[in-house]
Amino acid sequence: MDSHYALLGGAPAFNEMVPVGQLYFPSWERYETAMRDIFNRRYYTNQGPLVRQFEAELQQYLNVKHVICVVNATIGLMMAAEALGLKGKVILPSFTFLASAQSLQWVGIEPVFCDVDPETHQMDVGHLETLIDDDVSGIMGVNLWGGACDVQALQAVATRHGIALYFDSAHAFGCEVNGKKIGGFGDMEVFSFHATKVLSTTEGGCICTNDDELAARLRNIRSSYGAGNPVSVVKTSNGRMSEAQGAIGLLNLEDFEANRQKNESLFQVYQRELEGVSGIKVVKAAGVSRSNHQYMVCQIDDDVFGLTRDELVKVLAAENINARRYFYPGTHRSIGFLDNPSGAPGKLPVTEHLCQNCIQLPIGALVEEDMVVRVCGLIRGIQACKDQLKSAVVGL
Ligand code: T4K
């Protein structure tokens, strides 16, 4: 019996939990200076100078006319649906984080779930077309895993039916489609700057649009007392980003390309180390000419690999490796969406399959190349003692 696995009596491979998620933070010195400046100004929030500067720098970086920073992407998606005046139903994938569909529920819109492509994991445009009816007012594309939907095909469908198209691009900051930055597609795009994302403001996000009218509406919705533009909006909110978030965003934007490149090289190490391991497929970012490699995604074919995805997550957890099963169980199988007819059994076969076999492995600022080599070594060795490991995870 191979006892080097923690579940078989060995010591865990890592002393501390290896995190999943980017978790990049600027050095303490730079952070301290930025915070001292905020304290000296005594201007802490309400579209302060740092948030305005962050917006201007993002506009330039993303080559988009308007960037509206917000407190997080979930609020940003709610604001986007409201600003677009969406009604009735909106089509989106179920294979995404719950917030995509929850943002619609908050504004009284019924989500209609679309299946995804088995290779790219992005929205299946053929299936999408079959879901459009007179009640559908928009499409929310979700650019997953540092990849992109078929943005041109989605735009063609939206234009043909005269409906809105916007994107949840929470995973896609800094990615490009045919050399063009994600952020300028559709009517709007929403990014997340959560701590687990490649550009972080701890919590945070932004909405991008090239449409002046939509931007003015968004700025008014963001602030409960308006931003000075003569646009009437029915609902206002508080989606403001604070100066502390803006300061971290500015520092992290400076470091973004280095972080993206680090992710890319870690991705290449994973690819090299997992090549030829039966039953594991490394998922490459689809539809982009440049990815941020924010997530390291694999698919497990349990018949061939020997363990199921869930068993592998438990084996890795015992080694102090935090692997995640995004997205499980799928939005259509989550509370709040169980009665949605578009997610009824058999309607989303690819999503069902991916929810059972996708795993996210650690990548990002706190992960180094030698750690990836060790993680992959553990995964490669599993097949030699899969029966013992299978027994060991029972009941965990
Ligand atoms: N659309 C999509 C497609 C999204 O993926 C998301 C968010 C959104 C919209 C909404 O964006 P936001 O409203 O969040 O801006 C995480 C994140 O909370 C969430 O932002 C993200 N997607 C989702 C995919 O993952 P959890 O609950 O799985 O993450 P959590 O808190 O367990 O953290 C992951 C790992 O990182 C753990 O190992 C703990 C570690 N961690 C986390 C934080 C926050 C730390 O060590 N330090 C930290 O500060 O949802």
Coordinates of C-alpha atoms and ligand atoms in Angstrom, one line a residue:
M1 CA 0.0 0.0 0.0
D2 CA 1.3 3.4 -1.0
S3 CA 1.2 5.4 2.3
H4 CA 2.5 8.7 1.0
Y5 CA -1.1 10.0 0.6
A6 CA -2.4 11.7 3.8
L7 CA -5.6 9.6 3.6
L8 CA -3.5 6.5 3.6
G9 CA -1.4 7.5 6.7
G10 CA 1.2 9.8 5.2
A11 CA 1.8 13.5 6.1
P12 CA -0.1 16.1 4.1
A13 CA 1.9 17.3 1.1
F14 CA 1.5 20.9 2.3
N15 CA 1.7 22.3 5.8
E16 CA -0.8 25.1 5.0
M17 CA -3.8 25.0 2.8
V18 CA -2.9 25.9 -0.8
P19 CA -5.7 28.4 -1.8
V20 CA -7.8 28.4 -4.9
G21 CA -8.3 31.9 -6.1
Q22 CA -5.9 34.7 -7.0
L23 CA -5.7 36.6 -3.7
Y24 CA -3.1 39.1 -4.9
F25 CA -2.5 42.1 -2.6
P26 CA 0.0 45.0 -3.1
S27 CA 2.9 45.2 -0.7
W28 CA 2.2 46.5 2.8
E29 CA 4.3 49.6 2.1
R30 CA 2.4 50.6 -1.0
Y31 CA -0.9 49.9 0.7
E32 CA 0.1 51.9 3.8
T33 CA 1.0 54.9 1.7
A34 CA -2.2 54.8 -0.2
M35 CA -4.3 54.5 3.0
R36 CA -2.4 57.4 4.6
D37 CA -3.1 59.6 1.6
I38 CA -6.8 58.8 1.9
F39 CA -6.8 59.6 5.7
N40 CA -5.0 62.9 5.0
R41 CA -7.6 63.9 2.4
R42 CA -10.5 62.8 4.7
Y43 CA -12.4 61.8 1.6
Y44 CA -13.4 58.2 1.9
T45 CA -16.1 57.4 -0.7
N46 CA -18.7 59.0 -3.1
Q47 CA -16.8 59.0 -6.4
G48 CA -13.6 60.3 -4.8
P49 CA -10.4 61.1 -6.6
L50 CA -9.0 57.6 -6.5
V51 CA -12.1 55.9 -7.8
R52 CA -12.3 58.5 -10.6
Q53 CA -8.7 57.9 -11.5
F54 CA -9.2 54.1 -11.4
E55 CA -12.2 54.5 -13.8
A56 CA -10.1 56.7 -16.1
E57 CA -7.3 54.2 -16.2
L58 CA -9.7 51.3 -16.8
Q59 CA -11.3 53.2 -19.6
Q60 CA -7.9 53.5 -21.3
Y61 CA -6.8 50.0 -20.5
L62 CA -10.0 48.4 -21.8
N63 CA -10.5 50.9 -24.6
V64 CA -14.1 51.6 -23.6
K65 CA -15.9 54.9 -23.3
H66 CA -17.4 54.6 -19.9
V67 CA -16.3 52.6 -16.8
I68 CA -18.6 52.8 -13.8
C69 CA -16.9 51.3 -10.7
V70 CA -19.2 49.5 -8.2
V71 CA -19.0 47.8 -4.9
N72 CA -19.1 44.3 -6.3
A73 CA -20.1 42.5 -9.6
T74 CA -23.4 41.2 -8.2
I75 CA -24.7 44.7 -7.6
G76 CA -23.2 45.7 -11.0
L77 CA -25.2 43.0 -12.7
M78 CA -28.4 44.1 -11.0
M79 CA -27.7 47.7 -12.0
A80 CA -27.0 46.6 -15.6
A81 CA -30.4 44.8 -15.9
E82 CA -32.2 47.8 -14.4
A83 CA -30.4 50.3 -16.7
L84 CA -31.1 48.3 -19.8
G85 CA -34.8 48.3 -18.8
L86 CA -35.0 44.5 -19.1
K87 CA -38.4 42.9 -18.6
G88 CA -40.0 39.4 -18.8
K89 CA -37.2 36.9 -19.4
V90 CA -33.4 36.9 -19.9
I91 CA -31.5 34.0 -21.3
L92 CA -28.2 33.0 -19.6
P93 CA -26.2 29.8 -18.9
S94 CA -26.9 27.8 -15.7
F95 CA -23.2 26.9 -15.7
T96 CA -22.1 30.0 -13.9
F97 CA -21.8 31.5 -10.4
L98 CA -25.2 31.9 -8.7
A99 CA -24.9 35.7 -8.8
S100 CA -25.5 35.8 -12.6
A101 CA -29.1 34.5 -12.2
Q102 CA -29.7 36.1 -8.8
S103 CA -29.1 39.5 -10.2
L104 CA -32.0 38.9 -12.5
Q105 CA -34.3 37.8 -9.7
W106 CA -33.5 41.0 -7.8
V107 CA -35.0 43.0 -10.6
G108 CA -38.0 40.8 -11.2
I109 CA -36.8 39.0 -14.3
E110 CA -37.2 35.3 -15.0
P111 CA -34.0 33.6 -16.0
V112 CA -34.1 31.2 -18.9
F113 CA -31.2 28.7 -18.7
C114 CA -29.2 27.9 -21.8
D115 CA -26.9 24.9 -22.2
V116 CA -23.2 25.3 -22.9
D117 CA -20.8 23.8 -25.4
P118 CA -19.1 20.6 -24.1
E119 CA -15.6 21.7 -25.4
T120 CA -15.5 25.4 -24.6
H121 CA -18.0 25.5 -21.6
Q122 CA -19.3 28.7 -23.1
M123 CA -23.0 29.4 -24.1
D124 CA -24.4 27.1 -26.8
V125 CA -25.6 29.6 -29.4
G126 CA -27.7 26.9 -31.2
H127 CA -29.6 26.1 -28.0
L128 CA -30.0 29.8 -27.2
E129 CA -31.8 30.4 -30.5
T130 CA -34.4 27.8 -29.6
L131 CA -35.2 29.6 -26.3
I132 CA -36.1 33.0 -27.7
D133 CA -39.7 34.0 -27.6
D134 CA -41.7 37.2 -27.3
D135 CA -41.1 37.5 -23.6
V136 CA -37.3 37.5 -23.9
S137 CA -35.9 41.0 -23.6
G138 CA -32.2 40.2 -23.3
I139 CA -29.3 37.8 -23.3
M140 CA -26.7 37.7 -20.6
G141 CA -23.5 36.1 -22.0
V142 CA -21.1 34.7 -19.4
N143 CA -17.4 34.8 -20.3
L144 CA -16.2 31.8 -18.3
W145 CA -12.7 30.7 -17.1
G146 CA -10.7 33.5 -18.8
G147 CA -12.3 32.6 -22.1
A148 CA -15.2 34.1 -24.0
C149 CA -18.5 33.3 -25.5
D150 CA -18.9 33.5 -29.3
V151 CA -19.5 37.2 -29.0
Q152 CA -20.1 37.8 -32.7
A153 CA -22.7 35.0 -32.9
L154 CA -24.4 36.3 -29.8
Q155 CA -24.5 39.8 -31.1
A156 CA -26.0 38.6 -34.4
V157 CA -28.8 36.8 -32.5
A158 CA -29.5 39.8 -30.3
T159 CA -29.6 42.2 -33.3
R160 CA -31.8 39.9 -35.3
H161 CA -34.3 39.7 -32.5
G162 CA -34.0 43.4 -31.3
I163 CA -33.0 42.4 -27.8
A164 CA -30.3 43.5 -25.4
L165 CA -27.0 41.7 -25.1
Y166 CA -24.7 42.2 -22.0
F167 CA -22.0 40.1 -20.5
D168 CA -21.1 38.8 -17.1
S169 CA -17.3 39.1 -17.6
A170 CA -16.4 38.4 -13.9
H171 CA -13.8 35.9 -15.1
A172 CA -12.5 37.8 -18.1
F173 CA -10.6 40.9 -17.0
G174 CA -7.7 41.5 -19.4
C175 CA -8.8 38.9 -21.9
E176 CA -8.9 39.6 -25.6
V177 CA -11.1 38.4 -28.5
N178 CA -9.2 38.7 -31.8
G179 CA -6.9 41.3 -30.2
K180 CA -9.8 43.4 -28.8
K181 CA -10.2 43.7 -25.0
I182 CA -13.3 42.1 -23.4
G183 CA -15.2 45.0 -21.9
G184 CA -16.4 46.7 -25.1
F185 CA -18.7 44.0 -26.4
G186 CA -22.5 44.0 -26.4
D187 CA -24.5 46.8 -24.6
M188 CA -22.5 46.4 -21.4
E189 CA -20.0 44.2 -19.6
V190 CA -19.6 43.6 -15.9
F191 CA -16.3 42.7 -14.3
S192 CA -15.7 41.4 -10.7
F193 CA -12.8 42.7 -8.7
H194 CA -13.4 40.2 -5.8
A195 CA -10.3 39.0 -3.9
T196 CA -10.3 35.7 -5.8
K197 CA -10.1 37.5 -9.2
V198 CA -7.0 38.5 -11.1
L199 CA -7.6 42.2 -10.6
S200 CA -8.8 42.6 -7.1
T201 CA -10.1 45.5 -5.0
T202 CA -11.0 43.1 -2.2
E203 CA -14.7 43.5 -3.0
G204 CA -15.5 45.4 -6.2
G205 CA -16.3 45.4 -9.8
C206 CA -17.2 47.7 -12.7
I207 CA -19.6 48.1 -15.5
C208 CA -18.4 49.1 -19.0
T209 CA -20.3 50.6 -21.9
N210 CA -19.8 52.6 -25.0
D211 CA -23.3 54.1 -24.7
D212 CA -23.5 57.6 -23.2
E213 CA -27.2 57.3 -22.2
L214 CA -26.7 53.9 -20.5
A215 CA -23.6 55.2 -18.7
A216 CA -25.5 58.2 -17.3
R217 CA -28.3 56.0 -16.1
L218 CA -25.8 53.6 -14.5
R219 CA -24.1 56.5 -12.7
N220 CA -27.5 57.7 -11.3
I221 CA -28.5 54.2 -10.3
R222 CA -25.2 53.6 -8.5
S223 CA -25.6 56.6 -6.2
S224 CA -28.7 57.1 -4.2
Y225 CA -28.4 60.9 -4.7
G226 CA -27.3 61.0 -8.3
A227 CA -24.2 62.0 -10.1
G228 CA -25.3 65.2 -11.6
N229 CA -26.6 63.9 -15.0
P230 CA -30.1 64.9 -16.0
V231 CA -31.3 61.4 -16.6
S232 CA -34.4 60.1 -14.8
V233 CA -34.1 56.6 -13.4
V234 CA -36.9 54.8 -11.6
K235 CA -34.7 53.1 -9.0
T236 CA -31.5 54.2 -7.4
S237 CA -29.3 52.2 -5.2
N238 CA -25.9 52.3 -3.4
G239 CA -23.3 50.6 -5.5
R240 CA -20.5 53.0 -4.8
M241 CA -16.9 51.8 -4.6
S242 CA -15.0 53.3 -1.7
E243 CA -11.6 55.1 -2.0
A244 CA -9.9 52.2 -0.2
Q245 CA -11.1 49.9 -2.9
G246 CA -10.1 52.4 -5.6
A247 CA -6.6 52.7 -4.1
I248 CA -6.1 48.9 -4.1
G249 CA -7.5 48.7 -7.6
L250 CA -5.0 51.3 -8.9
L251 CA -2.0 49.5 -7.3
N252 CA -3.2 46.1 -8.6
L253 CA -3.8 47.4 -12.1
E254 CA -0.1 48.4 -12.2
D255 CA 0.7 44.8 -11.3
F256 CA -1.9 43.2 -13.5
E257 CA 0.2 42.1 -16.4
A258 CA 2.8 40.5 -14.2
N259 CA 0.0 38.5 -12.4
R260 CA -1.5 37.5 -15.7
Q261 CA 1.8 36.3 -17.0
K262 CA 2.4 34.3 -13.8
N263 CA -1.0 32.6 -14.2
E264 CA -0.1 31.8 -17.8
S265 CA 3.2 30.2 -16.9
L266 CA 1.5 28.2 -14.0
F267 CA -1.1 27.1 -16.5
Q268 CA 1.7 25.8 -18.8
V269 CA 3.2 23.9 -16.0
Y270 CA -0.1 22.2 -15.2
Q271 CA -0.5 21.4 -18.9
R272 CA 3.0 19.8 -19.1
E273 CA 2.6 17.9 -15.8
L274 CA -0.8 16.5 -16.5
E275 CA -0.3 15.6 -20.1
G276 CA -0.9 12.0 -20.7
V277 CA -2.6 11.4 -17.3
S278 CA -5.6 9.2 -18.3
G279 CA -9.0 10.6 -17.5
I280 CA -7.9 14.2 -16.9
K281 CA -8.5 16.9 -19.5
V282 CA -7.0 20.4 -19.0
V283 CA -9.6 22.9 -20.2
K284 CA -8.0 25.7 -22.3
A285 CA -9.5 29.1 -22.4
A286 CA -11.7 29.2 -25.5
G287 CA -12.7 32.0 -27.8
V288 CA -9.9 34.4 -26.8
S289 CA -6.6 35.5 -28.3
R290 CA -5.3 36.3 -24.8
S291 CA -6.5 34.8 -21.5
N292 CA -5.9 35.9 -17.9
H293 CA -5.9 32.2 -16.8
Q294 CA -7.8 33.2 -13.7
Y295 CA -9.0 29.6 -13.3
M296 CA -7.3 26.3 -13.7
V297 CA -10.0 24.0 -14.9
C298 CA -9.9 20.3 -15.5
Q299 CA -12.5 17.7 -16.4
I300 CA -12.4 14.3 -14.8
D301 CA -13.5 11.2 -16.6
D302 CA -14.0 9.0 -13.5
D303 CA -14.2 5.7 -15.4
V304 CA -10.8 6.3 -16.8
F305 CA -9.2 8.3 -14.0
G306 CA -10.2 5.9 -11.3
L307 CA -11.7 8.4 -8.9
T308 CA -14.7 10.7 -9.3
R309 CA -14.2 14.4 -9.2
D310 CA -15.7 14.6 -5.7
E311 CA -13.4 11.8 -4.5
L312 CA -10.4 13.7 -6.0
V313 CA -11.4 16.9 -4.2
K314 CA -11.4 15.0 -0.9
V315 CA -8.0 13.4 -1.6
L316 CA -6.5 16.8 -2.3
A317 CA -8.2 18.4 0.7
A318 CA -6.4 15.9 2.9
E319 CA -3.1 17.0 1.4
N320 CA -4.1 20.7 2.2
I321 CA -4.9 21.5 -1.4
N322 CA -8.0 23.5 -1.8
A323 CA -9.6 22.4 -5.1
R324 CA -13.1 23.5 -5.9
R325 CA -16.0 22.1 -7.8
Y326 CA -17.2 25.2 -9.5
F327 CA -20.0 25.2 -10.5
Y328 CA -21.9 22.7 -8.4
P329 CA -24.7 21.8 -8.4
G330 CA -25.5 24.3 -11.2
T331 CA -27.7 27.3 -10.9
H332 CA -30.8 25.4 -12.1
R333 CA -30.3 22.9 -9.2
S334 CA -30.0 25.6 -6.6
I335 CA -32.5 27.0 -4.2
G336 CA -34.6 29.7 -5.9
F337 CA -34.4 28.2 -9.3
L338 CA -35.6 24.6 -8.8
D339 CA -39.0 25.3 -10.3
N340 CA -37.6 27.0 -13.4
P341 CA -38.9 25.1 -16.4
S342 CA -35.8 25.7 -18.5
G343 CA -33.7 23.7 -15.9
A344 CA -36.0 20.7 -15.8
P345 CA -34.4 17.3 -16.0
G346 CA -32.9 16.6 -19.4
K347 CA -33.0 20.2 -20.6
L348 CA -29.3 21.0 -19.9
P349 CA -27.4 17.8 -20.5
V350 CA -23.9 19.4 -21.0
T351 CA -24.3 21.6 -17.9
E352 CA -25.4 18.5 -15.9
H353 CA -22.3 16.7 -17.0
L354 CA -19.8 19.5 -16.4
C355 CA -21.3 20.2 -12.9
Q356 CA -20.3 16.6 -12.0
N357 CA -16.8 16.5 -13.5
C358 CA -15.2 19.9 -13.4
I359 CA -12.5 20.7 -10.9
Q360 CA -10.6 24.0 -10.2
L361 CA -7.0 23.6 -9.1
P362 CA -4.9 26.3 -7.3
I363 CA -3.5 29.1 -9.5
G364 CA -2.6 32.7 -8.7
A365 CA -0.4 34.9 -6.6
L366 CA 0.1 32.5 -3.7
V367 CA 1.0 29.5 -5.9
E368 CA 4.5 28.8 -7.2
E369 CA 5.7 26.5 -9.9
D370 CA 7.2 23.9 -7.5
M371 CA 3.8 23.7 -5.8
V372 CA 2.1 23.0 -9.1
V373 CA 4.6 20.2 -9.8
R374 CA 3.8 18.7 -6.4
V375 CA 0.0 18.9 -6.9
C376 CA 0.3 17.3 -10.3
G377 CA 2.6 14.6 -8.9
L378 CA 0.0 13.7 -6.4
I379 CA -2.7 13.6 -9.1
R380 CA -0.5 11.4 -11.4
G381 CA 0.2 9.0 -8.6
I382 CA -3.5 8.4 -7.7
Q383 CA -4.1 5.7 -10.3
A384 CA -1.5 3.4 -8.7
C385 CA -3.5 3.3 -5.4
K386 CA -7.0 4.3 -6.5
D387 CA -8.8 1.5 -4.8
Q388 CA -7.3 2.3 -1.3
L389 CA -8.0 6.0 -1.8
K390 CA -11.6 5.2 -2.9
S391 CA -12.2 3.3 0.3
A392 CA -10.5 6.0 2.4
V393 CA -12.8 8.8 1.2
V394 CA -16.0 6.9 2.0
G395 CA -17.8 8.9 4.7
L396 CA -15.7 12.0 4.4
Ligands
T4K1 N1 -20.4 36.2 -12.0 C1 -19.5 35.2 -12.0 C2 -19.4 34.3 -13.2 C3 -18.7 35.0 -10.9 O1 -17.8 33.9 -10.8 C4 -18.9 35.8 -9.8 C5 -18.2 35.6 -8.5 C6 -19.9 36.9 -9.9 C7 -20.6 37.0 -11.0 C8 -20.1 37.8 -8.7 O2 -19.0 38.6 -8.5 P1 -18.9 39.4 -7.0 O3 -20.3 39.9 -6.6 O4 -18.3 38.3 -6.0 O5 -17.9 40.5 -7.3 C9 -16.1 32.8 -4.9 C10 -16.2 34.3 -4.9 O6 -16.7 34.8 -3.7 C11 -16.9 34.9 -6.0 O7 -16.5 36.3 -6.2 C12 -16.7 34.1 -7.3 N2 -17.5 34.6 -8.4 C13 -16.9 32.7 -7.1 C14 -16.6 31.9 -8.4 O8 -16.0 32.2 -6.1 P2 -16.6 31.2 -3.0 O9 -17.7 31.3 -2.0 O10 -16.4 29.9 -3.7 O11 -15.2 31.7 -2.5 P3 -14.6 31.6 -1.1 O12 -14.9 32.7 -0.2 O13 -14.8 30.2 -0.6 O14 -13.0 31.8 -1.4 C15 -12.3 30.9 -2.3 C16 -11.0 30.5 -1.6 O15 -10.2 31.7 -1.4 C17 -11.0 29.8 -0.3 O16 -10.0 28.9 -0.3 C18 -10.8 30.9 0.8 C19 -9.8 31.8 0.0 N3 -9.9 33.2 0.4 C20 -11.0 33.9 0.0 C21 -11.1 35.2 0.3 C22 -12.3 36.0 -0.1 C23 -8.9 33.7 1.1 O17 -7.9 33.1 1.5 N4 -8.9 35.1 1.4 C24 -10.0 35.8 1.1 O18 -10.0 37.0 1.3 O19 -17.0 32.3 -4.1

